[in-house]
mmCIF file of C-alpha atoms in Angstrom:
data_model
loop_
_atom_site.group_PDB
_atom_site.id
_atom_site.type_symbol
_atom_site.label_atom_id
_atom_site.label_comp_id
_atom_site.label_asym_id
_atom_site.label_seq_id
_atom_site.Cartn_x
_atom_site.Cartn_y
_atom_site.Cartn_z
ATOM 1 C CA MET A 1 -29.371 -6.825 17.889
ATOM 2 C CA SER A 2 -29.614 -3.662 15.919
ATOM 3 C CA ASN A 3 -28.601 -0.293 17.305
ATOM 4 C CA ILE A 4 -31.163 1.480 14.897
ATOM 5 C CA LYS A 5 -34.159 3.174 16.692
ATOM 6 C CA LEU A 6 -35.829 5.160 14.036
ATOM 7 C CA ILE A 7 -35.215 5.345 10.257
ATOM 8 C CA ILE A 8 -36.499 8.774 8.866
ATOM 9 C CA GLU A 9 -37.111 8.918 4.863
ATOM 10 C CA GLU A 10 -36.262 12.247 3.581
ATOM 11 C CA ARG A 11 -39.753 14.065 2.740
ATOM 12 C CA PRO A 12 -40.192 16.948 0.189
ATOM 13 C CA SER A 13 -40.855 20.325 1.429
ATOM 14 C CA ASN A 14 -41.094 23.906 -0.347
ATOM 15 C CA ILE A 15 -39.113 26.665 1.155
ATOM 16 C CA GLY A 16 -40.295 29.319 -1.268
ATOM 17 C CA ASN A 17 -39.053 28.807 -4.701
ATOM 18 C CA PHE A 18 -36.871 25.916 -3.752
ATOM 19 C CA MET A 19 -37.694 22.282 -3.106
ATOM 20 C CA VAL A 20 -35.574 20.673 -0.119
ATOM 21 C CA GLY A 21 -35.937 17.312 1.612
ATOM 22 C CA ARG A 22 -36.569 17.577 5.286
ATOM 23 C CA LEU A 23 -35.347 15.262 7.484
ATOM 24 C CA LEU A 24 -36.025 16.856 10.933
ATOM 25 C CA PRO A 25 -38.308 17.535 12.741
ATOM 26 C CA PHE A 26 -40.378 14.341 12.270
ATOM 27 C CA ARG A 27 -43.605 13.545 14.071
ATOM 28 C CA GLU A 28 -42.045 10.641 15.968
ATOM 29 C CA LYS A 29 -38.518 12.454 16.722
ATOM 30 C CA ARG A 30 -38.690 16.236 16.998
ATOM 31 C CA MET A 31 -35.010 16.495 17.989
ATOM 32 C CA VAL A 32 -31.658 14.590 18.126
ATOM 33 C CA GLY A 33 -29.712 16.057 20.791
ATOM 34 C CA PRO A 34 -29.884 19.790 20.229
ATOM 35 C CA PHE A 35 -30.542 19.519 16.486
ATOM 36 C CA SER A 36 -34.039 20.760 15.620
ATOM 37 C CA PHE A 37 -34.067 20.989 11.921
ATOM 38 C CA ILE A 38 -32.293 19.366 9.098
ATOM 39 C CA ASP A 39 -33.007 20.043 5.431
ATOM 40 C CA HIS A 40 -31.229 18.605 2.290
ATOM 41 C CA MET A 41 -31.173 21.188 -0.416
ATOM 42 C CA GLY A 42 -30.835 19.692 -3.957
ATOM 43 C CA PRO A 43 -28.846 18.661 -5.566
ATOM 44 C CA ALA A 44 -30.446 21.292 -8.116
ATOM 45 C CA LEU A 45 -29.413 22.603 -11.426
ATOM 46 C CA LEU A 46 -30.507 26.189 -11.737
ATOM 47 C CA SER A 47 -30.960 27.512 -15.155
ATOM 48 C CA ASP A 48 -29.591 30.970 -16.202
ATOM 49 C CA HIS A 49 -33.139 32.436 -14.960
ATOM 50 C CA GLU A 50 -33.647 30.492 -12.034
ATOM 51 C CA ASN A 51 -32.007 31.626 -8.752
ATOM 52 C CA LEU A 52 -32.206 30.727 -5.055
ATOM 53 C CA ASP A 53 -34.164 33.778 -3.507
ATOM 54 C CA VAL A 54 -35.217 33.588 0.135
ATOM 55 C CA PRO A 55 -36.089 37.036 1.309
ATOM 56 C CA PRO A 56 -35.355 38.588 4.823
ATOM 57 C CA HIS A 57 -36.947 36.353 7.535
ATOM 58 C CA PRO A 58 -36.453 36.153 11.227
ATOM 59 C CA HIS A 59 -35.267 33.485 13.702
ATOM 60 C CA ILE A 60 -35.031 33.249 17.646
ATOM 61 C CA GLY A 61 -33.768 30.672 20.043
ATOM 62 C CA LEU A 62 -31.275 28.638 17.600
ATOM 63 C CA SER A 63 -28.162 28.606 15.634
ATOM 64 C CA THR A 64 -28.397 27.911 11.636
ATOM 65 C CA LEU A 65 -25.640 25.873 10.019
ATOM 66 C CA THR A 66 -25.279 26.060 6.496
ATOM 67 C CA TYR A 67 -22.781 23.418 4.719
ATOM 68 C CA LEU A 68 -22.500 23.368 0.938
ATOM 69 C CA PHE A 69 -21.219 20.569 -1.381
ATOM 70 C CA GLU A 70 -21.918 22.511 -4.436
ATOM 71 C CA GLY A 71 -22.849 26.019 -5.413
ATOM 72 C CA SER A 72 -22.664 29.313 -3.546
ATOM 73 C CA ILE A 73 -25.236 31.470 -1.585
ATOM 74 C CA MET A 74 -24.891 34.872 -0.767
ATOM 75 C CA HIS A 75 -26.004 35.542 3.023
ATOM 76 C CA LYS A 76 -26.805 38.847 4.446
ATOM 77 C CA ASP A 77 -28.257 39.400 7.840
ATOM 78 C CA SER A 78 -29.378 42.114 10.431
ATOM 79 C CA LEU A 79 -26.026 42.452 11.992
ATOM 80 C CA GLY A 80 -24.655 44.036 8.664
ATOM 81 C CA THR A 81 -22.939 40.682 7.660
ATOM 82 C CA GLU A 82 -22.625 40.032 3.971
ATOM 83 C CA ILE A 83 -20.646 36.834 2.956
ATOM 84 C CA GLU A 84 -20.683 34.595 0.257
ATOM 85 C CA ILE A 85 -20.703 30.830 1.352
ATOM 86 C CA LYS A 86 -18.952 28.010 -0.897
ATOM 87 C CA PRO A 87 -18.736 24.288 -0.731
ATOM 88 C CA GLY A 88 -16.920 23.037 2.523
ATOM 89 C CA GLN A 89 -17.353 26.403 4.178
ATOM 90 C CA VAL A 90 -19.438 26.860 7.356
ATOM 91 C CA ASN A 91 -21.974 29.469 7.913
ATOM 92 C CA TRP A 92 -23.074 29.534 11.925
ATOM 93 C CA MET A 93 -25.611 32.133 12.844
ATOM 94 C CA THR A 94 -26.737 32.374 16.249
ATOM 95 C CA ALA A 95 -30.078 34.005 16.393
ATOM 96 C CA GLY A 96 -30.761 34.610 20.179
ATOM 97 C CA ASN A 97 -33.112 37.058 20.896
ATOM 98 C CA GLY A 98 -33.640 37.584 17.251
ATOM 99 C CA ILE A 99 -32.000 37.992 13.926
ATOM 100 C CA VAL A 100 -33.102 38.369 10.298
ATOM 101 C CA HIS A 101 -31.414 37.098 7.135
ATOM 102 C CA SER A 102 -31.756 36.448 3.458
ATOM 103 C CA GLU A 103 -30.159 33.889 1.472
ATOM 104 C CA ARG A 104 -29.893 34.470 -2.409
ATOM 105 C CA THR A 105 -27.737 33.487 -5.489
ATOM 106 C CA PRO A 106 -24.783 35.850 -5.746
ATOM 107 C CA LYS A 107 -24.998 38.613 -8.598
ATOM 108 C CA TYR A 108 -22.295 37.011 -10.597
ATOM 109 C CA LEU A 109 -23.973 33.702 -11.087
ATOM 110 C CA ARG A 110 -27.459 34.924 -11.395
ATOM 111 C CA GLN A 111 -27.502 34.930 -15.425
ATOM 112 C CA SER A 112 -25.822 31.465 -15.555
ATOM 113 C CA ASN A 113 -26.525 27.982 -15.017
ATOM 114 C CA LYS A 114 -25.291 26.682 -11.559
ATOM 115 C CA MET A 115 -25.708 23.794 -9.043
ATOM 116 C CA LEU A 116 -26.953 24.239 -5.489
ATOM 117 C CA HIS A 117 -26.310 21.298 -3.082
ATOM 118 C CA GLY A 118 -26.074 21.373 0.553
ATOM 119 C CA LEU A 119 -27.451 20.875 4.209
ATOM 120 C CA GLN A 120 -28.986 23.646 6.058
ATOM 121 C CA ILE A 121 -29.426 22.806 9.963
ATOM 122 C CA TRP A 122 -30.831 24.240 13.114
ATOM 123 C CA VAL A 123 -29.293 23.545 16.572
ATOM 124 C CA ALA A 124 -31.619 24.756 19.454
ATOM 125 C CA LEU A 125 -29.915 27.015 21.995
ATOM 126 C CA PRO A 126 -29.886 25.830 25.753
ATOM 127 C CA LYS A 127 -32.530 27.863 27.744
ATOM 128 C CA HIS A 128 -29.868 30.175 29.391
ATOM 129 C CA PHE A 129 -28.667 31.267 25.904
ATOM 130 C CA GLU A 130 -32.323 31.567 24.280
ATOM 131 C CA GLN A 131 -31.904 35.452 24.660
ATOM 132 C CA MET A 132 -28.329 36.134 23.926
ATOM 133 C CA ALA A 133 -27.072 38.554 21.698
ATOM 134 C CA PRO A 134 -27.325 37.515 17.820
ATOM 135 C CA GLU A 135 -23.968 36.712 16.540
ATOM 136 C CA PHE A 136 -22.489 35.251 13.252
ATOM 137 C CA TYR A 137 -19.201 33.064 12.282
ATOM 138 C CA HIS A 138 -18.085 32.041 9.051
ATOM 139 C CA ALA A 139 -15.482 29.226 8.870
ATOM 140 C CA ASP A 140 -13.169 28.197 5.712
ATOM 141 C CA ALA A 141 -12.973 24.702 4.790
ATOM 142 C CA ASP A 142 -9.264 24.457 6.158
ATOM 143 C CA ASP A 143 -10.203 25.695 9.578
ATOM 144 C CA LEU A 144 -12.109 22.615 10.251
ATOM 145 C CA PRO A 145 -10.291 19.619 11.820
ATOM 146 C CA SER A 146 -9.835 16.826 9.123
ATOM 147 C CA TRP A 147 -8.301 13.185 9.711
ATOM 148 C CA GLU A 148 -7.999 9.734 8.353
ATOM 149 C CA GLU A 149 -8.520 6.605 10.228
ATOM 150 C CA ASN A 150 -9.036 3.019 8.848
ATOM 151 C CA GLY A 151 -8.987 4.431 5.314
ATOM 152 C CA ILE A 152 -12.139 6.653 6.087
ATOM 153 C CA GLN A 153 -11.815 10.724 5.994
ATOM 154 C CA PHE A 154 -13.346 12.508 8.867
ATOM 155 C CA LYS A 155 -14.142 15.885 9.387
ATOM 156 C CA LEU A 156 -15.407 17.640 12.412
ATOM 157 C CA ILE A 157 -17.808 20.405 11.102
ATOM 158 C CA ALA A 158 -19.202 21.583 14.755
ATOM 159 C CA GLY A 159 -18.681 20.813 18.333
ATOM 160 C CA GLU A 160 -16.410 18.283 19.862
ATOM 161 C CA ALA A 161 -15.620 14.693 19.136
ATOM 162 C CA PHE A 162 -12.160 12.521 19.107
ATOM 163 C CA GLY A 163 -10.550 14.550 21.263
ATOM 164 C CA LYS A 164 -10.932 17.546 18.658
ATOM 165 C CA LYS A 165 -12.808 20.794 18.385
ATOM 166 C CA SER A 166 -14.308 22.749 15.691
ATOM 167 C CA PRO A 167 -13.931 26.399 15.746
ATOM 168 C CA ILE A 168 -17.503 26.942 15.302
ATOM 169 C CA PRO A 169 -18.850 28.641 18.484
ATOM 170 C CA VAL A 170 -21.468 26.375 19.921
ATOM 171 C CA TYR A 171 -23.707 26.912 23.014
ATOM 172 C CA SER A 172 -24.017 23.202 24.021
ATOM 173 C CA PRO A 173 -22.257 19.715 24.215
ATOM 174 C CA MET A 174 -22.712 18.633 20.394
ATOM 175 C CA TYR A 175 -21.130 17.265 17.258
ATOM 176 C CA LEU A 176 -21.475 17.277 13.624
ATOM 177 C CA LEU A 177 -18.987 14.874 11.661
ATOM 178 C CA GLU A 178 -18.641 14.136 7.954
ATOM 179 C CA LEU A 179 -17.361 10.773 7.101
ATOM 180 C CA LYS A 180 -16.123 9.456 3.401
ATOM 181 C CA SER A 181 -15.171 6.282 2.313
ATOM 182 C CA THR A 182 -13.484 5.227 -0.830
ATOM 183 C CA ALA A 183 -13.203 1.404 -0.148
ATOM 184 C CA GLN A 184 -15.435 -0.470 2.188
ATOM 185 C CA ALA A 185 -14.470 -0.046 5.703
ATOM 186 C CA SER A 186 -15.614 -0.888 9.256
ATOM 187 C CA VAL A 187 -16.658 2.033 11.519
ATOM 188 C CA LYS A 188 -16.957 1.654 15.341
ATOM 189 C CA ILE A 189 -16.799 5.121 17.007
ATOM 190 C CA GLY A 190 -19.370 4.760 19.923
ATOM 191 C CA GLU A 191 -16.662 5.567 22.249
ATOM 192 C CA HIS A 192 -16.346 9.050 20.932
ATOM 193 C CA LEU A 193 -19.857 9.963 20.665
ATOM 194 C CA PHE A 194 -22.350 10.923 23.500
ATOM 195 C CA GLY A 195 -25.719 11.867 24.035
ATOM 196 C CA GLU A 196 -28.290 11.085 21.136
ATOM 197 C CA SER A 197 -26.975 10.400 17.539
ATOM 198 C CA GLY A 198 -28.301 10.607 14.286
ATOM 199 C CA ILE A 199 -26.582 9.371 10.892
ATOM 200 C CA TYR A 200 -27.681 11.029 7.584
ATOM 201 C CA ILE A 201 -26.754 9.148 4.435
ATOM 202 C CA LEU A 202 -25.879 11.660 1.752
ATOM 203 C CA GLU A 203 -24.258 8.724 -1.014
ATOM 204 C CA GLY A 204 -23.443 5.296 -1.058
ATOM 205 C CA ALA A 205 -24.604 2.745 1.630
ATOM 206 C CA ILE A 206 -23.943 1.585 5.248
ATOM 207 C CA GLU A 207 -24.775 -1.977 6.583
ATOM 208 C CA ASN A 208 -25.765 -2.522 10.210
ATOM 209 C CA ASP A 209 -27.013 -5.934 11.490
ATOM 210 C CA GLY A 210 -27.551 -7.222 8.128
ATOM 211 C CA ASN A 211 -29.654 -4.452 6.888
ATOM 212 C CA THR A 212 -28.349 -1.987 4.086
ATOM 213 C CA PHE A 213 -29.471 1.637 4.389
ATOM 214 C CA GLU A 214 -28.932 3.949 1.534
ATOM 215 C CA PRO A 215 -29.265 7.876 0.583
ATOM 216 C CA LYS A 216 -32.043 9.898 1.625
ATOM 217 C CA GLN A 217 -32.291 8.311 4.924
ATOM 218 C CA LEU A 218 -31.681 9.401 8.580
ATOM 219 C CA LEU A 219 -30.984 6.862 11.034
ATOM 220 C CA VAL A 220 -31.331 7.564 14.910
ATOM 221 C CA ALA A 221 -29.368 5.395 17.205
ATOM 222 C CA LYS A 222 -30.851 3.510 20.346
ATOM 223 C CA ASP A 223 -27.547 4.224 22.072
ATOM 224 C CA SER A 224 -24.645 6.240 20.691
ATOM 225 C CA SER A 225 -22.146 4.525 22.459
ATOM 226 C CA LEU A 226 -22.775 1.244 20.340
ATOM 227 C CA CYS A 227 -22.448 3.498 16.915
ATOM 228 C CA GLU A 228 -20.927 0.536 14.952
ATOM 229 C CA PHE A 229 -21.578 -0.180 11.114
ATOM 230 C CA THR A 230 -19.884 -0.723 7.781
ATOM 231 C CA MET A 231 -19.392 1.903 5.146
ATOM 232 C CA GLN A 232 -19.517 0.829 1.454
ATOM 233 C CA ALA A 233 -16.852 2.149 -1.090
ATOM 234 C CA ASN A 234 -17.597 5.892 -2.036
ATOM 235 C CA THR A 235 -20.086 6.630 0.635
ATOM 236 C CA THR A 236 -20.522 9.958 2.392
ATOM 237 C CA ILE A 237 -22.539 10.416 5.586
ATOM 238 C CA TYR A 238 -23.044 12.814 8.402
ATOM 239 C CA ILE A 239 -22.942 11.764 12.015
ATOM 240 C CA PHE A 240 -24.772 14.353 14.662
ATOM 241 C CA GLY A 241 -25.880 14.781 17.902
ATOM 242 C CA GLY A 242 -25.270 15.606 21.591
ATOM 243 C CA GLU A 243 -26.758 16.212 24.735
ATOM 244 C CA PRO A 244 -30.628 16.576 24.808
ATOM 245 C CA PHE A 245 -32.158 19.344 26.723
ATOM 246 C CA PRO A 246 -34.322 18.904 29.729
ATOM 247 C CA GLU A 247 -37.059 21.068 28.586
ATOM 248 C CA GLU A 248 -39.344 20.472 25.429
ATOM 249 C CA ARG A 249 -38.608 22.767 22.410
ATOM 250 C CA PHE A 250 -41.569 24.607 20.481
ATOM 251 C CA ILE A 251 -41.236 25.328 16.805
ATOM 252 C CA TYR A 252 -43.348 27.692 14.917
ATOM 253 C CA TRP A 253 -41.989 28.559 11.296
ATOM 254 C CA ASN A 254 -38.434 29.702 12.079
ATOM 255 C CA PHE A 255 -38.854 30.191 15.676
ATOM 256 C CA VAL A 256 -37.551 27.872 18.384
ATOM 257 C CA ALA A 257 -38.196 28.484 21.914
ATOM 258 C CA SER A 258 -38.365 26.640 25.502
ATOM 259 C CA SER A 259 -41.810 28.697 26.169
ATOM 260 C CA LYS A 260 -44.912 29.339 23.903
ATOM 261 C CA GLU A 261 -44.636 32.939 25.269
ATOM 262 C CA LEU A 262 -41.420 33.655 23.565
ATOM 263 C CA ILE A 263 -42.967 32.426 19.988
ATOM 264 C CA GLU A 264 -45.775 34.675 20.582
ATOM 265 C CA GLU A 265 -43.601 37.538 21.412
ATOM 266 C CA ALA A 266 -41.293 36.868 18.165
ATOM 267 C CA LYS A 267 -44.604 36.575 16.063
ATOM 268 C CA GLU A 268 -45.723 39.918 17.188
ATOM 269 C CA ARG A 269 -42.470 41.543 16.734
ATOM 270 C CA TRP A 270 -42.325 40.283 13.156
ATOM 271 C CA LEU A 271 -45.801 41.196 12.310
ATOM 272 C CA LYS A 272 -44.917 44.849 13.515
ATOM 273 C CA GLN A 273 -41.730 44.619 11.669
ATOM 274 C CA GLU A 274 -39.773 45.264 15.008
ATOM 275 C CA PHE A 275 -36.664 43.123 14.095
ATOM 276 C CA GLU A 276 -33.681 44.670 13.243
ATOM 277 C CA PRO A 277 -33.959 45.005 9.133
ATOM 278 C CA VAL A 278 -31.198 43.475 6.673
ATOM 279 C CA PRO A 279 -29.256 46.589 5.397
ATOM 280 C CA GLY A 280 -30.154 46.925 1.579
ATOM 281 C CA GLU A 281 -33.059 44.524 1.561
ATOM 282 C CA THR A 282 -36.642 45.898 1.229
ATOM 283 C CA ASP A 283 -38.871 42.736 0.916
ATOM 284 C CA PHE A 284 -39.483 40.174 3.517
ATOM 285 C CA VAL A 285 -41.034 36.908 3.918
ATOM 286 C CA PRO A 286 -44.583 37.190 5.807
ATOM 287 C CA LEU A 287 -45.595 35.525 8.810
ATOM 288 C CA PRO A 288 -47.378 32.207 7.938
ATOM 289 C CA GLU A 289 -50.232 30.508 9.478
ATOM 290 C CA ARG A 290 -49.113 27.082 9.660
ATOM 291 C CA ARG A 291 -46.461 25.455 11.888
ATOM 292 C CA ILE A 292 -43.671 23.555 10.789
#
């Protein structure tokens, strides 16, 4: 009997001047564990006059995780952080009671052709951390636990699993794992997972109970403890999940909260430009009327 509860197809979404493939939220599954939002950026070839430019915009009630496969993004935020993220590195920004950030192509790449490809993820904060002070953490590729089992390369990007712990400062029990295969291999890792689990297929294919699943699909497991499948050769997947929260999460634009009152308060603060600004930035993204 298949352990696949739900198959979510990647859906195109416009984030300003850049198209992404949206995976979460989905009408039948708003969250997987604490994960509330996953966008697949690219792969996109940007010409010498095309650049990523996401002006300053606010967040509350979540942590954002940026993980690149190709390209580079310059991150600036209202804490004064200014850092370039490159492939294999992690930017982890915890919004708490409010943070503002921008994401742009670095200056030295703006007049040249470049690739951009990666994942942007939101992890909701537990209720007792929703109003914490904002924080930012950057991890280099070498900081992340990596190992090999049965011919599969594992990397623990965030959280805890397999008795290992990523340095990313998460605020609830969760995990984000990268698995890469060079040859066909069986995977049986349910004993190392907990809570709700999802699998995103970046490249290659996996098989489960006679069914083959391919890129641009997100699979949600019925039971994470039964996580067992076969990876085809040259396959890369991301397994993510963790303990779900007891309360519902509301999402409006870039705001995630356990109460609609916190969302409304954040909307008012952004309309009145009461969030801390990003040093050196003058433009901003206006509050939209639509929901995610």
